[in-house]
Tab-separated table of C-alpha atoms and ligand atoms in Angstrom:
chain	number	residue	atom	x	y	z
A	1	MET	CA	-1.185	-21.831	20.853
A	2	LYS	CA	2.456	-19.990	21.326
A	3	THR	CA	1.186	-15.716	22.033
A	4	ILE	CA	4.228	-12.798	22.163
A	5	THR	CA	3.441	-9.443	21.699
A	6	CYS	CA	5.361	-7.107	21.528
A	7	THR	CA	5.886	-3.114	20.852
A	8	ALA	CA	8.446	-1.362	18.710
A	9	PRO	CA	9.007	2.556	18.151
A	10	VAL	CA	9.287	5.441	15.932
A	11	ASN	CA	12.219	6.119	14.336
A	12	ILE	CA	14.114	9.262	12.963
A	13	ALA	CA	16.438	10.106	10.377
A	14	VAL	CA	19.112	12.574	10.684
A	15	ILE	CA	20.879	11.084	8.569
A	16	LYS	CA	17.875	10.525	5.753
A	17	TYR	CA	18.091	6.689	3.509
A	18	TRP	CA	16.753	8.017	0.166
A	19	GLY	CA	18.074	5.500	-2.519
A	20	LYS	CA	18.361	1.686	-3.001
A	21	ARG	CA	21.539	-0.574	-4.891
A	22	ASP	CA	19.796	-3.315	-4.790
A	23	GLU	CA	15.560	-2.762	-4.447
A	24	LYS	CA	15.279	-6.411	-3.812
A	25	ILE	CA	16.481	-7.196	-0.315
A	26	ILE	CA	16.898	-3.476	0.200
A	27	LEU	CA	20.105	-1.880	0.245
A	28	PRO	CA	21.035	1.278	0.400
A	29	LEU	CA	23.086	3.843	-1.150
A	30	ASN	CA	24.539	4.648	1.713
A	31	ASP	CA	24.798	5.136	5.667
A	32	SER	CA	22.044	6.530	7.560
A	33	ILE	CA	21.952	7.852	11.239
A	34	SER	CA	18.517	8.576	13.130
A	35	PHE	CA	16.849	8.818	16.633
A	36	THR	CA	14.385	6.046	17.995
A	37	LEU	CA	11.857	7.882	19.424
A	38	ASN	CA	9.679	6.806	22.675
A	39	GLN	CA	7.126	4.302	22.746
A	40	ASP	CA	4.766	6.408	25.026
A	41	GLU	CA	3.826	8.491	22.837
A	42	MET	CA	4.489	6.339	19.553
A	43	CYS	CA	4.409	2.852	18.959
A	44	ALA	CA	3.313	-0.245	17.163
A	45	ARG	CA	1.694	-3.228	18.497
A	46	THR	CA	1.963	-7.051	17.492
A	47	THR	CA	0.708	-9.539	18.790
A	48	VAL	CA	1.346	-13.121	17.291
A	49	ALA	CA	-0.044	-16.355	17.610
A	50	VAL	CA	1.205	-19.548	16.675
A	51	SER	CA	-0.782	-23.104	16.349
A	52	PRO	CA	-1.344	-26.229	14.714
A	53	SER	CA	-5.422	-25.376	14.762
A	54	PHE	CA	-4.899	-22.076	12.894
A	55	THR	CA	-5.669	-23.868	9.746
A	56	GLU	CA	-3.901	-20.365	7.685
A	57	ASP	CA	-1.874	-17.719	7.968
A	58	ARG	CA	-4.233	-14.334	8.860
A	59	PHE	CA	-3.264	-11.396	10.034
A	60	TRP	CA	-5.117	-7.544	11.048
A	61	LEU	CA	-3.891	-4.265	11.030
A	62	ASN	CA	-5.403	-1.392	12.353
A	63	GLY	CA	-8.895	-3.282	12.290
A	64	ASN	CA	-8.812	-4.192	8.601
A	65	SER	CA	-8.085	-8.044	8.160
A	66	TYR	CA	-5.619	-9.541	5.988
A	67	CYS	CA	-6.653	-13.507	5.205
A	68	SER	CA	-2.959	-14.584	4.177
A	69	VAL	CA	0.494	-13.461	5.924
A	70	LEU	CA	2.263	-15.326	2.831
A	71	PHE	CA	-0.318	-15.645	-0.619
A	72	ALA	CA	-2.840	-13.125	-0.259
A	73	VAL	CA	-3.159	-11.803	-3.323
A	74	PHE	CA	-5.698	-9.545	-2.568
A	75	LEU	CA	-3.085	-7.835	-0.966
A	76	LEU	CA	-1.812	-4.469	-2.061
A	77	LEU	CA	1.019	-6.237	-3.994
A	78	VAL	CA	3.891	-4.181	-2.669
A	79	TYR	CA	2.357	-4.320	1.345
A	80	SER	CA	2.571	-8.279	0.605
A	81	ILE	CA	5.503	-9.649	-0.506
A	82	VAL	CA	6.959	-7.414	1.983
A	83	LEU	CA	5.615	-8.911	4.458
A	84	SER	CA	5.971	-12.547	3.249
A	85	ARG	CA	10.239	-10.940	2.578
A	86	ALA	CA	10.459	-10.228	6.023
A	87	TYR	CA	8.445	-13.496	6.917
A	88	ILE	CA	9.852	-16.060	5.375
A	89	SER	CA	13.650	-14.845	6.574
A	90	VAL	CA	13.166	-15.266	9.800
A	91	ARG	CA	11.522	-18.647	9.311
A	92	ARG	CA	14.122	-19.632	7.814
A	93	ARG	CA	16.752	-18.966	9.836
A	94	ALA	CA	14.795	-20.284	12.614
A	95	SER	CA	14.916	-23.699	11.287
A	96	LYS	CA	18.429	-23.706	11.155
A	97	ARG	CA	18.643	-23.668	14.763
A	98	LYS	CA	16.528	-26.601	16.970
A	99	LEU	CA	14.373	-25.780	19.284
A	100	GLU	CA	14.802	-25.857	22.171
A	101	GLY	CA	11.839	-27.455	24.240
A	102	SER	CA	9.493	-27.984	21.867
A	103	ILE	CA	7.621	-30.887	20.456
A	104	GLU	CA	6.371	-30.402	17.940
A	105	ASP	CA	7.401	-28.132	14.641
A	106	ILE	CA	6.243	-25.223	15.120
A	107	LEU	CA	7.808	-24.395	12.430
A	108	ASN	CA	4.702	-25.971	10.307
A	109	TRP	CA	1.820	-24.051	12.463
A	110	HIS	CA	-0.487	-21.227	10.444
A	111	VAL	CA	0.496	-18.113	12.243
A	112	HIS	CA	-2.103	-15.316	13.382
A	113	ILE	CA	-0.790	-11.933	13.502
A	114	CYS	CA	-2.909	-8.618	14.968
A	115	SER	CA	-0.534	-5.712	14.455
A	116	VAL	CA	-2.229	-1.714	15.841
A	117	ASN	CA	-0.658	1.246	15.461
A	118	ASN	CA	-0.911	4.411	18.380
A	119	PHE	CA	-0.584	6.969	15.281
A	120	PRO	CA	-2.171	7.645	12.208
A	121	THR	CA	-0.744	4.635	9.463
A	122	ALA	CA	0.979	5.724	6.155
A	123	ALA	CA	0.974	9.341	6.694
A	124	GLY	CA	5.198	10.204	6.663
A	125	LEU	CA	5.229	9.236	10.732
A	126	ALA	CA	7.099	6.418	9.796
A	127	SER	CA	4.453	3.729	10.528
A	128	SER	CA	6.616	1.587	8.011
A	129	ALA	CA	9.611	1.140	10.346
A	130	ALA	CA	7.746	0.757	13.625
A	131	GLY	CA	5.133	-2.110	12.082
A	132	TYR	CA	7.926	-4.331	10.283
A	133	ALA	CA	10.863	-4.001	13.289
A	134	CYS	CA	7.623	-4.499	15.713
A	135	LEU	CA	6.169	-7.999	13.363
A	136	VAL	CA	10.503	-9.039	12.914
A	137	TYR	CA	11.358	-8.889	17.079
A	138	ALA	CA	7.274	-10.986	17.513
A	139	LEU	CA	8.438	-13.556	15.184
A	140	GLY	CA	12.255	-13.503	15.907
A	141	GLN	CA	11.005	-14.132	19.590
A	142	VAL	CA	8.157	-16.486	18.728
A	143	TYR	CA	11.150	-19.114	16.339
A	144	GLY	CA	13.707	-17.988	18.663
A	145	VAL	CA	15.680	-16.939	16.323
A	146	GLU	CA	19.215	-14.962	18.192
A	147	GLY	CA	21.424	-12.707	16.235
A	148	ASP	CA	20.708	-9.499	14.722
A	149	LEU	CA	17.753	-8.585	13.173
A	150	SER	CA	18.200	-5.626	12.130
A	151	SER	CA	18.749	-7.523	8.410
A	152	ILE	CA	15.464	-9.133	8.328
A	153	ALA	CA	13.583	-6.200	9.230
A	154	ARG	CA	15.203	-4.187	6.894
A	155	GLN	CA	14.038	-6.415	4.879
A	156	GLY	CA	10.318	-4.870	5.068
A	157	SER	CA	11.254	-1.809	4.738
A	158	GLY	CA	15.082	0.023	4.989
A	159	SER	CA	14.485	2.565	7.746
A	160	ALA	CA	12.461	-0.438	9.784
A	161	CYS	CA	15.857	-1.889	10.830
A	162	ARG	CA	17.787	0.750	12.588
A	163	SER	CA	13.943	0.751	15.019
A	164	ILE	CA	15.589	-2.339	16.352
A	165	TYR	CA	17.169	-0.521	19.037
A	166	GLY	CA	16.979	2.755	20.420
A	167	GLY	CA	18.391	5.415	20.869
A	168	LEU	CA	20.841	7.061	18.422
A	169	VAL	CA	21.453	4.045	15.593
A	170	ARG	CA	23.080	3.885	12.756
A	171	TRP	CA	22.224	1.825	9.775
A	172	TYR	CA	25.760	1.303	7.793
A	173	LYS	CA	25.235	0.311	3.952
A	174	GLY	CA	27.143	-2.800	3.992
A	175	GLU	CA	29.261	-3.659	0.931
A	176	LEU	CA	27.995	-7.308	0.458
A	177	ASP	CA	25.763	-7.353	-2.382
A	178	ASP	CA	23.867	-10.164	-0.024
A	179	GLY	CA	23.478	-7.409	2.877
A	180	THR	CA	24.866	-9.105	5.623
A	181	ASP	CA	26.917	-6.525	6.169
A	182	SER	CA	23.977	-4.156	5.890
A	183	VAL	CA	22.453	-3.456	9.347
A	184	ALA	CA	22.076	-1.408	12.056
A	185	GLN	CA	23.764	-0.943	15.446
A	186	PRO	CA	23.250	1.056	18.545
A	187	ILE	CA	25.736	4.703	18.291
A	188	ALA	CA	24.835	6.250	21.348
A	189	PRO	CA	21.986	5.325	24.672
A	190	PRO	CA	18.882	7.103	24.228
A	191	ASP	CA	19.920	10.049	26.870
A	192	HIS	CA	23.382	11.120	24.791
A	193	PHE	CA	21.132	14.180	24.522
A	194	PRO	CA	19.874	14.476	27.874
A	195	ASN	CA	17.307	15.754	28.567
A	196	LEU	CA	16.512	16.169	23.846
A	197	ARG	CA	12.620	16.533	23.284
A	198	ILE	CA	11.088	16.126	20.229
A	199	ILE	CA	8.545	18.214	18.428
A	200	ILE	CA	6.642	16.304	15.990
A	201	CYS	CA	4.136	19.396	13.604
A	202	VAL	CA	1.369	17.889	11.809
A	203	ALA	CA	0.827	19.400	8.889
A	204	ASN	CA	-1.127	15.971	6.850
A	205	ALA	CA	-1.846	12.967	8.989
A	206	GLY	CA	-2.973	12.364	5.094
A	207	ARG	CA	-1.882	9.197	3.103
A	208	LYS	CA	0.715	10.169	1.325
A	209	LYS	CA	1.540	11.406	-2.930
A	210	THR	CA	4.494	9.605	-3.706
A	211	GLY	CA	5.835	6.354	-1.441
A	212	SER	CA	9.235	6.314	-0.307
A	213	THR	CA	10.145	3.223	-2.506
A	214	ASP	CA	8.564	4.747	-5.565
A	215	GLY	CA	9.832	7.662	-4.704
A	216	MET	CA	13.479	7.094	-4.187
A	217	ARG	CA	13.062	5.089	-6.591
A	218	GLN	CA	13.158	7.614	-9.470
A	219	THR	CA	14.831	9.702	-7.847
A	220	VAL	CA	18.045	7.578	-8.159
A	221	GLN	CA	16.559	6.829	-12.137
A	222	THR	CA	16.581	10.559	-12.541
A	223	SER	CA	18.274	12.369	-9.709
A	224	ARG	CA	22.266	14.029	-10.942
A	225	LEU	CA	22.361	15.585	-7.617
A	226	MET	CA	21.541	12.791	-6.472
A	227	GLU	CA	25.137	11.262	-7.780
A	228	TYR	CA	26.411	14.139	-6.188
A	229	ARG	CA	24.644	13.617	-2.609
A	230	VAL	CA	25.950	9.288	-2.615
A	231	LYS	CA	29.001	10.008	-4.161
A	232	GLU	CA	30.061	13.035	-1.601
A	233	SER	CA	28.213	15.481	0.848
A	234	VAL	CA	25.785	12.210	2.390
A	235	VAL	CA	29.439	10.220	3.260
A	236	THR	CA	31.466	13.378	5.061
A	237	ARG	CA	28.019	15.225	6.182
A	238	THR	CA	27.949	11.401	7.827
A	239	GLU	CA	31.694	11.670	9.154
A	240	ALA	CA	30.617	14.895	10.590
A	241	MET	CA	27.722	14.214	12.387
A	242	MET	CA	29.445	11.178	14.171
A	243	GLU	CA	31.741	13.159	15.571
A	244	ALA	CA	29.472	15.646	16.195
A	245	ILE	CA	27.499	12.733	18.084
A	246	GLN	CA	30.538	11.374	20.280
A	247	ASP	CA	31.845	15.193	21.141
A	248	LYS	CA	28.135	16.015	21.994
A	249	ASN	CA	28.573	19.581	20.122
A	250	TRP	CA	24.517	20.256	19.894
A	251	SER	CA	25.112	23.194	17.372
A	252	THR	CA	26.820	21.526	15.312
A	253	PHE	CA	24.371	17.934	15.204
A	254	CYS	CA	20.591	21.205	14.543
A	255	ASP	CA	23.614	21.903	11.275
A	256	LEU	CA	23.765	18.585	10.047
A	257	THR	CA	21.065	17.405	10.030
A	258	ILE	CA	19.023	20.344	8.708
A	259	ALA	CA	21.454	20.208	5.879
A	260	ASP	CA	20.372	16.480	5.429
A	261	SER	CA	17.020	17.536	5.609
A	262	ASN	CA	17.248	20.065	3.216
A	263	GLU	CA	19.696	17.791	0.519
A	264	MET	CA	17.192	15.092	0.405
A	265	HIS	CA	14.117	17.123	-0.190
A	266	ALA	CA	16.325	19.644	-3.206
A	267	VAL	CA	16.923	15.158	-4.773
A	268	CYS	CA	12.977	15.374	-4.133
A	269	LEU	CA	12.621	18.518	-6.382
A	270	ASP	CA	15.680	16.950	-9.166
A	271	THR	CA	14.047	13.830	-9.784
A	272	PHE	CA	11.045	13.514	-12.739
A	273	PRO	CA	8.690	13.955	-12.529
A	274	PRO	CA	9.628	15.688	-8.911
A	275	CYS	CA	8.531	14.204	-5.692
A	276	VAL	CA	6.827	17.499	-3.689
A	277	TYR	CA	6.782	16.637	0.385
A	278	MET	CA	7.014	19.711	1.784
A	279	THR	CA	4.055	22.649	1.323
A	280	ASP	CA	3.951	26.140	2.453
A	281	THR	CA	3.254	24.999	6.092
A	282	SER	CA	6.105	23.114	6.317
A	283	HIS	CA	8.926	25.831	4.676
A	284	ALA	CA	7.438	28.419	7.272
A	285	VAL	CA	8.106	25.884	10.009
A	286	ALA	CA	10.889	25.614	9.246
A	287	SER	CA	11.614	29.682	8.981
A	288	LEU	CA	10.128	29.854	12.243
A	289	VAL	CA	13.044	27.712	13.843
A	290	HIS	CA	15.734	29.774	11.457
A	291	GLN	CA	14.367	32.442	13.047
A	292	TYR	CA	14.113	30.959	16.456
A	293	ASN	CA	18.296	29.897	16.439
A	294	GLU	CA	19.208	33.134	15.047
A	295	VAL	CA	18.591	34.547	18.288
A	296	LYS	CA	20.219	31.687	20.231
A	297	ILE	CA	23.400	32.923	17.735
A	298	ALA	CA	22.861	36.191	18.528
A	299	ARG	CA	23.508	35.827	21.859
A	300	GLY	CA	26.030	32.829	22.185
A	301	ASP	CA	23.616	30.473	23.210
A	302	LEU	CA	24.649	27.842	20.883
A	303	ASN	CA	22.919	24.437	22.957
A	304	HIS	CA	19.881	25.745	22.844
A	305	LYS	CA	19.513	25.625	19.070
A	306	VAL	CA	16.455	23.739	17.379
A	307	CYS	CA	16.497	21.848	14.563
A	308	TYR	CA	14.210	20.478	11.723
A	309	THR	CA	14.694	17.276	9.670
A	310	PHE	CA	10.544	16.569	7.535
A	311	ASP	CA	10.641	12.594	6.059
A	312	ALA	CA	8.731	11.686	2.991
A	313	GLY	CA	6.216	14.437	3.632
A	314	PRO	CA	4.443	17.902	4.639
A	315	ASN	CA	5.629	16.974	8.708
A	316	ALA	CA	8.413	18.661	10.983
A	317	CYS	CA	10.127	17.093	13.004
A	318	LEU	CA	11.297	19.417	15.267
A	319	PHE	CA	14.420	18.324	18.227
A	320	VAL	CA	14.733	20.596	21.318
A	321	PRO	CA	16.660	20.742	24.067
A	322	GLY	CA	14.473	20.429	27.467
A	323	ALA	CA	15.639	23.499	28.752
A	324	VAL	CA	13.622	25.093	26.122
A	325	VAL	CA	10.782	22.730	25.154
A	326	LYS	CA	8.294	25.362	26.763
A	327	GLU	CA	9.475	28.588	24.861
A	328	VAL	CA	8.967	26.636	21.250
A	329	LEU	CA	5.656	24.902	22.489
A	330	ALA	CA	4.353	28.714	22.531
A	331	LEU	CA	6.278	29.403	19.874
A	332	LEU	CA	4.553	26.946	17.887
A	333	LEU	CA	0.841	28.037	19.854
A	334	ARG	CA	1.145	31.154	18.922
A	335	THR	CA	2.361	30.952	15.285
A	336	PHE	CA	0.371	27.730	13.945
A	337	PRO	CA	-2.878	28.691	16.806
A	338	PRO	CA	-5.415	25.260	16.673
A	339	GLY	CA	-8.115	25.168	15.048
A	340	PRO	CA	-11.000	26.950	15.447
A	341	SER	CA	-12.903	24.228	17.244
A	342	GLN	CA	-9.928	22.722	18.816
A	343	SER	CA	-8.742	22.961	22.343
A	344	PRO	CA	-5.115	23.601	23.358
A	345	THR	CA	-4.995	19.609	25.488
A	346	GLU	CA	-6.467	18.175	21.422
A	347	TYR	CA	-3.627	20.130	19.946
A	348	VAL	CA	-0.498	19.361	21.697
A	349	LYS	CA	-0.413	15.187	22.025
A	350	GLY	CA	2.109	13.858	24.080
A	351	ILE	CA	4.190	14.377	27.702
A	352	PRO	CA	1.718	17.416	28.781
A	353	ALA	CA	4.454	20.380	28.632
A	354	GLN	CA	2.511	24.494	29.589
A	355	SER	CA	4.024	26.871	27.291
A	356	ALA	CA	6.279	29.449	28.604
A	357	THR	CA	4.889	33.177	28.577
A	358	LEU	CA	7.400	34.320	24.984
A	359	SER	CA	9.666	36.890	25.368
A	360	LYS	CA	9.095	40.290	22.982
A	361	GLU	CA	11.952	39.407	21.420
A	362	LEU	CA	10.240	35.664	20.223
A	363	MET	CA	6.937	37.708	19.318
A	364	SER	CA	8.504	38.923	16.339
A	365	LEU	CA	8.999	36.112	15.062
A	366	GLY	CA	7.306	33.974	12.550
A	367	ASP	CA	5.000	35.096	8.913
A	368	GLU	CA	2.589	37.524	8.621
A	369	ASP	CA	-0.132	34.146	8.556
A	370	PHE	CA	-1.623	33.508	11.466
A	371	GLU	CA	-4.861	31.850	10.580
A	372	GLY	CA	-5.975	28.234	12.899
A	373	GLY	CA	-5.354	24.570	11.339
A	374	ARG	CA	-2.244	25.415	9.057
A	375	LEU	CA	-0.877	22.437	11.149
A	376	LYS	CA	-4.093	19.609	11.941
A	377	TYR	CA	-1.573	18.324	15.948
A	378	LEU	CA	1.423	18.156	17.519
A	379	ILE	CA	3.492	15.565	18.874
A	380	HIS	CA	5.374	15.845	22.380
A	381	THR	CA	7.233	13.136	22.896
A	382	ARG	CA	11.016	11.993	23.633
A	383	VAL	CA	13.805	9.294	22.573
A	384	GLY	CA	13.462	6.140	23.170
A	385	ASP	CA	13.926	2.334	23.817
A	386	GLY	CA	13.919	-0.517	21.173
A	387	PRO	CA	11.261	-2.986	20.734
A	388	ARG	CA	9.718	-4.586	24.010
A	389	LEU	CA	8.129	-7.367	24.632
A	390	MET	CA	4.646	-7.415	26.710
A	391	LEU	CA	4.683	-10.263	29.367
A	392	ASP	CA	0.956	-9.616	30.769
A	393	ALA	CA	-1.964	-11.118	29.341
A	394	GLU	CA	-4.899	-7.140	28.346
A	395	SER	CA	-1.487	-6.507	25.921
A	396	SER	CA	-2.101	-9.118	23.229
A	397	LEU	CA	-4.100	-8.271	21.447
A	398	LEU	CA	-5.245	-12.169	19.848
A	399	ASP	CA	-7.721	-14.219	22.457
A	400	HIS	CA	-5.172	-16.345	23.539
A	401	THR	CA	-8.813	-18.816	22.566
A	402	THR	CA	-9.111	-18.538	19.089
A	403	GLY	CA	-6.255	-16.646	18.409
A	404	VAL	CA	-8.461	-13.784	16.344
A	405	PRO	CA	-7.899	-10.912	18.092
A	406	LYS	CA	-10.015	-9.179	20.976
A	407	PRO	CA	-12.569	-7.067	20.503
A	408	THR	CA	-11.813	-4.430	22.671
A	409	ASN	CA	-8.559	-3.142	20.988
A	410	GLY	CA	-10.393	-2.049	17.782
A	411	THR	CA	-9.530	-5.133	15.017
A	412	ALA	CA	-13.011	-5.538	14.559
B	501	ADP	P1	4.832	5.367	6.849
B	501	ADP	O1	5.898	7.354	7.033
B	501	ADP	O2	4.005	5.925	7.694
B	501	ADP	O3	6.315	5.059	7.149
B	501	ADP	P2	4.640	3.631	3.722
B	501	ADP	O4	3.703	4.119	3.120
B	501	ADP	O5	5.855	4.497	4.060
B	501	ADP	O6	4.199	5.662	5.269
B	501	ADP	O7	4.071	2.659	4.875
B	501	ADP	C1	2.722	2.338	5.306
B	501	ADP	C2	2.580	0.808	5.279
B	501	ADP	O8	3.618	0.156	5.954
B	501	ADP	C3	1.601	1.205	5.606
B	501	ADP	O9	0.597	0.456	3.785
B	501	ADP	C4	1.858	-1.400	5.949
B	501	ADP	O10	2.143	-1.884	5.647
B	501	ADP	C5	2.962	-1.363	6.802
B	501	ADP	N1	2.611	-0.640	8.342
B	501	ADP	C6	2.161	-0.349	8.741
B	501	ADP	N2	2.207	-0.350	9.968
B	501	ADP	C7	2.223	-1.547	10.351
B	501	ADP	C8	1.875	-1.979	11.086
B	501	ADP	N3	2.099	-2.105	12.323
B	501	ADP	N4	2.066	-4.117	11.290
B	501	ADP	C9	2.316	-4.294	9.442
B	501	ADP	N5	2.855	-3.427	9.080
B	501	ADP	C10	3.149	-2.123	9.091
B	502	DP6	C1	12.398	9.549	4.219
B	502	DP6	O1	11.937	2.755	5.268
B	502	DP6	O2	10.428	3.506	4.278
B	502	DP6	O3	11.309	8.535	6.134
B	502	DP6	O4	12.870	0.743	2.395
B	502	DP6	O5	11.200	0.998	0.503
B	502	DP6	O6	10.122	0.777	2.759
B	502	DP6	P1	11.428	1.484	1.595
B	502	DP6	O7	11.218	3.095	1.977
B	502	DP6	P2	11.379	3.721	4.040
B	502	DP6	O8	12.067	5.005	3.347
B	502	DP6	C2	12.294	5.974	4.732
B	502	DP6	C3	12.729	7.474	3.797
B	502	DP6	C4	13.044	8.691	4.398
B	502	DP6	C5	14.063	8.445	5.138
B	502	DP6	C6	14.550	7.656	6.062
B	502	DP6	O9	14.323	7.570	7.030
B	502	DP6	O10	16.056	7.675	6.162
């Protein structure tokens, strides 16, 4: 039996991917740019095992067993299709290359795959990006695939291609019909903006109403505003963003990030019927960030601005310079206190951080409603690297003799 275990990160786009020019092989209408998040706080972990003794392909996700990766008709249709598509693509590319040192043709062996996420799945926190990147990276290791993996991960879920790399990553939409030039590439290392922190404000960790795939399809079909985004605004904004990144111009980076998130949600609202992802709480977080930035701007302290971005869900992702993270946490805790039964340590997950004492000026920020529990919890994290290969046997989710999930990994 050959077994490989990998972890892969979540990524959060600052220039959003929203809309496809080809649904089958997932080609986007515009380039996008993202930050890869640190895997200590949020990651997918996947073990792939191949063996001549396996009698079928099997897949387990977060403790649920699915019978076959390739032909599982009982899986959610979309799920099995995208998974198979990524899987076949890796196998096909591997078969073009002679596998060194392998006596048996492992391409013909059945595969067992087990994956877990250490954060909520399908809740607008980019589990699909981490999950598919991890799957493709692990399969790539098993079959000895060389070269670009991002174009394969892209076919599982578009945003997954950006999770193949760490730091700041750009996914080029490409021009070709076969998608070979629609790849992700790293554009800056994780410490490009030194000591940058990320705070995810989880307003709802439940399954979202309209998934990204359906939402963006409806937008492309019905929104006139989307035509303007694709032809004009997102193109110029992407180039401005590249310049801001190159120049390490944090203030402009913040403004562009906020503008692109707002534009994505504007085209969602312009969709017929509208796709509504942000809630009153989301808007309250956005408003707090603007109030905070006004204070910083008034003081000429542009390097300590904060920015927000929202994916297809109500959860704000805040990019916060390390120097003000305690202050921002304090502000969030004051404006969005934990629910009555929640301790501060349960409420702020991830990197431990004490919150600062707020100045009088910052105490006056926030809307009128300081009710507890509006946010479910916060995740405090930072920028991170790309997928990792786990070499220790303990990391494996599958038993090395039977090839079925170990009972200890929550994978019943
Ligand atoms: P999210 O906002 O979390 O990305 P989506 O609804 O877009 O939510 O995607 C969730 C889907 O991604 C899951 O239903 C599953 O099909 C896939 N997925 C999530 N995590 C993994 C994983 N670790 N391995 C394989 N697929 C995964
Ligand atoms: C709002 O990558 O989940 O997070 O390609 O249909 O699987 P599919 O969509 P997906 O969409 C992500 C949309 C987004 C913005 C982004 O990550 O760029």
